[in-house]
Short mmCIF file of C-alpha atoms and ligand atoms in Angstrom, two decimals:
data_model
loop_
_atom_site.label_atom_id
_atom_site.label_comp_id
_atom_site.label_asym_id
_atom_site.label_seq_id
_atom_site.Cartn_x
_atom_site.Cartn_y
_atom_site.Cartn_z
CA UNK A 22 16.76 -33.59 -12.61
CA UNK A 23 14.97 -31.15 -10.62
CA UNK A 24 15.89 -30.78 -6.56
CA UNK A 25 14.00 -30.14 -3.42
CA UNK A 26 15.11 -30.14 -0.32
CA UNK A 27 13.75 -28.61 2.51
CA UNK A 28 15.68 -27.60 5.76
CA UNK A 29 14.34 -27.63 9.08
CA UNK A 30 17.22 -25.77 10.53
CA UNK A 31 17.11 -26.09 14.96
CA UNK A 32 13.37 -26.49 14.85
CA UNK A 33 10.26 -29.01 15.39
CA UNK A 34 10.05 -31.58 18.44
CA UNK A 35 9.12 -35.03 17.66
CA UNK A 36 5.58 -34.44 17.63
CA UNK A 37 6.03 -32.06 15.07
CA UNK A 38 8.30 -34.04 13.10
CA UNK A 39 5.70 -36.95 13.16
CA UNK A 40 2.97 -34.98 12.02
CA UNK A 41 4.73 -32.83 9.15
CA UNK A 42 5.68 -36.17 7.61
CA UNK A 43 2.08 -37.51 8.17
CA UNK A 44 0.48 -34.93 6.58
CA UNK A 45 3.62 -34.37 3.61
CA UNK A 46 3.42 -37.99 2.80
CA UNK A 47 -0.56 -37.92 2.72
CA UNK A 48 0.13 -36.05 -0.85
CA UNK A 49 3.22 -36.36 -1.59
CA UNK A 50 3.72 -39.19 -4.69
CA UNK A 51 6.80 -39.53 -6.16
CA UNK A 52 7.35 -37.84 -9.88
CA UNK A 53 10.00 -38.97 -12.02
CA UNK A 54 12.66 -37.08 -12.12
CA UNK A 55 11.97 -34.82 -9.23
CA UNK A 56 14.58 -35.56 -6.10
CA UNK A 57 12.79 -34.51 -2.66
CA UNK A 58 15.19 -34.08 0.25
CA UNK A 59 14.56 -33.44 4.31
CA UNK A 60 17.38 -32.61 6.45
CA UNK A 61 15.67 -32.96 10.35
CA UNK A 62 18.14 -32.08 13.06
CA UNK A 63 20.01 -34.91 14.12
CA UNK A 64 17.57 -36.49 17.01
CA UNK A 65 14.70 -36.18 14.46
CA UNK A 66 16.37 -38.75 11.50
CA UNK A 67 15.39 -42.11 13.07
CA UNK A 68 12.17 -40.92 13.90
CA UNK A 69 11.11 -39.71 10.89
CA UNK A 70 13.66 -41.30 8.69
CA UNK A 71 11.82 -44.64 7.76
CA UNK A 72 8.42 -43.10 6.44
CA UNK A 73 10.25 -40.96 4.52
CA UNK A 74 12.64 -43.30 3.00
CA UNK A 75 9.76 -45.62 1.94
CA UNK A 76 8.23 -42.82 -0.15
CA UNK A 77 11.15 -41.90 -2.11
CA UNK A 78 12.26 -38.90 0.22
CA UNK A 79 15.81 -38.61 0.78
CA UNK A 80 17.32 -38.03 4.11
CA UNK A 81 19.83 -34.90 4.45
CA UNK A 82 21.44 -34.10 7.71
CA UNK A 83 22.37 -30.66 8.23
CA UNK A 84 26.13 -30.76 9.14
CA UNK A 85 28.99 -33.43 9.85
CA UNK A 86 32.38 -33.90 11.16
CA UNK A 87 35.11 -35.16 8.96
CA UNK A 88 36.36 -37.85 11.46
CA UNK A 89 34.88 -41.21 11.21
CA UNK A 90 34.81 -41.10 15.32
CA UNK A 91 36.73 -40.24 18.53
CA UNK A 92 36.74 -37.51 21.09
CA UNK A 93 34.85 -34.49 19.10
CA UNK A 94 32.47 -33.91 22.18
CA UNK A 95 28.90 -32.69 20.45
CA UNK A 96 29.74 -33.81 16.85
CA UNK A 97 28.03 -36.72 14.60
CA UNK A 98 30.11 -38.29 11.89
CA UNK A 99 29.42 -39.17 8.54
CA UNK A 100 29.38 -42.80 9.54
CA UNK A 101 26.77 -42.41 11.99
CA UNK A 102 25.13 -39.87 9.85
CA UNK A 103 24.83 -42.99 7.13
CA UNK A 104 24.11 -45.38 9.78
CA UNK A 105 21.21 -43.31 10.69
CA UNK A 106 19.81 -43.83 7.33
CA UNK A 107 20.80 -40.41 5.48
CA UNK A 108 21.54 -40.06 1.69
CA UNK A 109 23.33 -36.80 1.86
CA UNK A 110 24.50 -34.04 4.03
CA UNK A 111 24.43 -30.34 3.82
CA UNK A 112 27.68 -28.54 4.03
CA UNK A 113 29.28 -25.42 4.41
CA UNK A 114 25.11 -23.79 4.75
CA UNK A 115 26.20 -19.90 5.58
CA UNK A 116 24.75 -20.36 9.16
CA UNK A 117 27.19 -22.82 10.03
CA UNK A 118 29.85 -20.31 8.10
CA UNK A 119 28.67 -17.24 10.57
CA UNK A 120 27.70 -18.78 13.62
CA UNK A 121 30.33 -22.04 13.86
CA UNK A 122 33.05 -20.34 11.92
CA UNK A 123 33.15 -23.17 9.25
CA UNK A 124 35.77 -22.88 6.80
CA UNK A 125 36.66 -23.68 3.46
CA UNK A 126 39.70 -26.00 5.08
CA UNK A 127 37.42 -27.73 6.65
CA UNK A 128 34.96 -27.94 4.12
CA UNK A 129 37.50 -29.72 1.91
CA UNK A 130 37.55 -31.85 4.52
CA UNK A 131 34.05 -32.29 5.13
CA UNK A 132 32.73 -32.87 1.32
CA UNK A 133 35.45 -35.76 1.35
CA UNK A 134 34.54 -37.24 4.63
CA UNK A 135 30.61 -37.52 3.04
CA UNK A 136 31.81 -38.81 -0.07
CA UNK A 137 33.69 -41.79 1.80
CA UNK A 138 30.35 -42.56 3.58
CA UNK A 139 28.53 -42.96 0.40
CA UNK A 140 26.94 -39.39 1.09
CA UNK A 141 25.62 -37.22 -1.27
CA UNK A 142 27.44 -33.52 -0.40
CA UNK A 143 24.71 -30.45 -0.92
CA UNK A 144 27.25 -27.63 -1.02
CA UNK A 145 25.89 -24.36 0.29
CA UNK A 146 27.58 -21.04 -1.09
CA UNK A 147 26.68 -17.43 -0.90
CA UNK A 148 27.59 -13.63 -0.37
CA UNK A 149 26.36 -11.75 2.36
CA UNK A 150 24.83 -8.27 1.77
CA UNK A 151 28.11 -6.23 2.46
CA UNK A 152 29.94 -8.36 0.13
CA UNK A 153 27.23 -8.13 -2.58
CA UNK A 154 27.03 -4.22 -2.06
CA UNK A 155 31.11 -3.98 -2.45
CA UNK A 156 30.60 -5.79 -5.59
CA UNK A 157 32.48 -8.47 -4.75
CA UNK A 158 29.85 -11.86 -5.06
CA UNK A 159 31.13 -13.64 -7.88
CA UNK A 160 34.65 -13.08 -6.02
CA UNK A 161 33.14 -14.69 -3.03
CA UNK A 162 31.43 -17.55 -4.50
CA UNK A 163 34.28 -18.32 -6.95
CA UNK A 164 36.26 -18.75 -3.71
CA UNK A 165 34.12 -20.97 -1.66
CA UNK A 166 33.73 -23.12 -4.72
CA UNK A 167 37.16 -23.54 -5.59
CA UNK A 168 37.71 -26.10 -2.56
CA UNK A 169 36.04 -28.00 -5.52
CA UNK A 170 39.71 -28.38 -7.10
CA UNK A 171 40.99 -30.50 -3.86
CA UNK A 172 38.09 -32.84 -3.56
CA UNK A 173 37.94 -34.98 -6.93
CA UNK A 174 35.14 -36.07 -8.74
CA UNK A 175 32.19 -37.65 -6.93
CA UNK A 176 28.48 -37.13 -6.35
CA UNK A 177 27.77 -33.42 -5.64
CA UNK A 178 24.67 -30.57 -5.27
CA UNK A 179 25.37 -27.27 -4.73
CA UNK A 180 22.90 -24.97 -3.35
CA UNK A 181 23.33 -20.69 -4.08
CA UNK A 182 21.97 -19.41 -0.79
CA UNK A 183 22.65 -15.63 -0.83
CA UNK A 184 23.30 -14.89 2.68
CA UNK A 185 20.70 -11.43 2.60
CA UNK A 186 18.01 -13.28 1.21
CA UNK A 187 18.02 -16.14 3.89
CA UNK A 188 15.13 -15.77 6.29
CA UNK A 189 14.36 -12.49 5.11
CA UNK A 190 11.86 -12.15 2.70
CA UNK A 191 13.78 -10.72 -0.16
CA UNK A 192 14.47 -13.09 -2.28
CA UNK A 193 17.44 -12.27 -5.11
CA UNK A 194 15.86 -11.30 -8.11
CA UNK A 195 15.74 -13.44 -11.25
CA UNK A 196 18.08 -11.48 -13.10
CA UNK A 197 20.81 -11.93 -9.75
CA UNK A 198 20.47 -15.70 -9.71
CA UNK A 199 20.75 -16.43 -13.40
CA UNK A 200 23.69 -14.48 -13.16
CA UNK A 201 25.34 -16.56 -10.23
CA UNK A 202 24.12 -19.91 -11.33
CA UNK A 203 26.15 -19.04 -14.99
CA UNK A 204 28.89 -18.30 -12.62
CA UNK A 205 28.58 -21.03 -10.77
CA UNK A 206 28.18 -23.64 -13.60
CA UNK A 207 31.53 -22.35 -14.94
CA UNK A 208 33.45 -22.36 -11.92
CA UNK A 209 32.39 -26.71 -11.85
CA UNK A 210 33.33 -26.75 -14.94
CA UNK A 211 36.85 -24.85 -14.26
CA UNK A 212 37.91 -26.20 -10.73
CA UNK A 213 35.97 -30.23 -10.85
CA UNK A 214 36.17 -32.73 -13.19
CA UNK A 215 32.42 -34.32 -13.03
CA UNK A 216 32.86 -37.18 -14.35
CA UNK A 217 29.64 -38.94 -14.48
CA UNK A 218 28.07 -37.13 -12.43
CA UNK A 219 25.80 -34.54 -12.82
CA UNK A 220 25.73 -31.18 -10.52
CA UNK A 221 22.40 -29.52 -10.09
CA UNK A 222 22.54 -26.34 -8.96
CA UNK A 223 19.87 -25.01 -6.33
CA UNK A 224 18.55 -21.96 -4.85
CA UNK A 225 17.68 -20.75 -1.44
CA UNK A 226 16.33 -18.18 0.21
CA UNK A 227 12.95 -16.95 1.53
CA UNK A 228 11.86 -19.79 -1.71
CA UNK A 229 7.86 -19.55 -1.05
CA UNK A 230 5.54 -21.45 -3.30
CA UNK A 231 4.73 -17.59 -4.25
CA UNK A 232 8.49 -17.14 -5.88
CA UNK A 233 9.24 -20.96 -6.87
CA UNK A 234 7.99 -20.98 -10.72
CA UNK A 235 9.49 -18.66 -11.53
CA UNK A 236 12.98 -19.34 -9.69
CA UNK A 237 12.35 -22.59 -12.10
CA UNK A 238 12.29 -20.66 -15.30
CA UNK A 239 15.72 -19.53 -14.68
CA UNK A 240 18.35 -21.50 -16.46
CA UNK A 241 20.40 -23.76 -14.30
CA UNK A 242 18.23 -23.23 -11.68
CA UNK A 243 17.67 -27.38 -10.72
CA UNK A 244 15.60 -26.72 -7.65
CA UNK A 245 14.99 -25.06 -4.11
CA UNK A 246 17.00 -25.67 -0.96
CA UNK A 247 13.69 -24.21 1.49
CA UNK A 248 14.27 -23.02 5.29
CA UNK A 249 11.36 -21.18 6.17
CA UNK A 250 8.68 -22.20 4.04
CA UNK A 251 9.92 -25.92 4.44
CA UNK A 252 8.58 -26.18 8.03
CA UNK A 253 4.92 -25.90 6.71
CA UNK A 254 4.13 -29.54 5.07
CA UNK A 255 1.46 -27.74 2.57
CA UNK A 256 3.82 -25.25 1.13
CA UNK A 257 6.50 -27.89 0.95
CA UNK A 258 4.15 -30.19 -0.77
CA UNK A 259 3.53 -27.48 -3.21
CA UNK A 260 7.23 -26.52 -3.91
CA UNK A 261 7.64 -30.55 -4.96
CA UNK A 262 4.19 -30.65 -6.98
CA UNK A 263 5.69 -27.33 -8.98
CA UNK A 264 8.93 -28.57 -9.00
CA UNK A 265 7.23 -31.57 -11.02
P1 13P B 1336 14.68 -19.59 4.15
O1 13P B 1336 13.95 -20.38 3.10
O2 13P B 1336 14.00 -19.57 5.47
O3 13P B 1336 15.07 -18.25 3.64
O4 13P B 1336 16.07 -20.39 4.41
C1 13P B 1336 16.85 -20.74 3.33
C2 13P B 1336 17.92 -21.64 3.81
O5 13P B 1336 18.82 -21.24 4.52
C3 13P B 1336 17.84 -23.05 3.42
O6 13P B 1336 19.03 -23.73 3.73
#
């Protein structure tokens, strides 16, 4: 199964959010087995959650807490996060690692906590440029995935976002993310029993419509996890028409 998913991050106002999925949906029909994922800010999944739902488009928020409820001033559950009509939730995205100083205790927390809801956990994992340039990525990853061990079997994607290539323009080379995505296959194989389910493994960063067929022509490369390119309905309905 092929994955896209596209990430608005802390952008677009209503308005916007109306008219992106006007004009996505316009030419957007579903393929078989292609999954298409947006993850609007919180205030943005009721109003946009509905059209996209009825075309096949799977709601992602961007974050959750690991409490069903109770006083956690300025944080949304998974409950309400399901209640609000998502299918998934991205975790553990290397923003929320940098800037909210998530960590991999809470992530175990967090992956379990979707799971519970009936959400589908889109695991984000990636080096940053020092720890790339020390030599140390596979170190890096093969720690943030092995929270894997303590969280069981269940429904899970997990996105390779390497932290230097996020809303910069370089995007790894091929040769870097068939490397990692090997690495990362074995480490799901080593630290999660799967069960039924079936991991795709995605990519992000700077992922253009420029760079996406031939991100696809890597092996275990299932799909894109877009920022940037995301917030442009054209370029995202070309990522899910290549992606087909
Ligand atoms: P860009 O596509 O803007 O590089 O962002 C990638 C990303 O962080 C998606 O989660």
């Amino acid at each position: 199964m092929r994955c896209v998913v596209a990430n608005w991050k802390m952008n677009l106002l209503a308005a916007d959010a109306a008219a992106w999925t006007e004009a996505f949906l316009a030419r957007h029909s579903q393929a078989p087995g292609v999954a298409v994922g947006v993850a609007p800010p919180f205030p943005l999944l009721r109003p946009v959650g509905d059209a996209l739902r009825a075309k096949g488009v799977r709601l992602f928020a961007q974050n959750g807490h690991a409490e069903p409820k109770g006083a956690y001033t300025g944080e949304v559950s998974m409950a309400q996060i399901q209640d609000a009509g998502c299918a998934g939730v991205i975790l553990g995205h290397s923003e929320r690692r940098q800037f909210f100083g998530e960590t991999d205790v809470a992530l175990i927390k967090k992956v379990k906590a979707a799971r519970d809801w009936n959400l589908l956990p889109l695991l984000c994992v990636g080096e940053t440029l020092t720890e790339r340039q020390a030599g140390f990525t596979l170190e890096v990853l093969g720690q943030q995935l092995s929270i894997l061990a303590e969280t069981g079997p269940g429904p899970l994607w997990v996105a390779y976002e390497p932290v230097w290539a996020i809303g910069t323009g370089l995007r790894a080379e091929a040769e870097q993310v068939r490397e990692v995505h090997a690495f990362i296959r074995a480490k799901l194989d080593q630290f999660m029993d799967r069960g039924d389910y079936p991991v795709p493994i995605l990519y992000g960063g700077s992922v253009t419509p420029e760079n996406f067929p031939e991100l696809l022509g890597i092996p275990e490369v299932a799909g894109g996890l877009v920022g940037g390119a995301s917030l442009d309905p054209g370029k995202f309905g070309d990522l899910v028409k290549q992606a087909g």
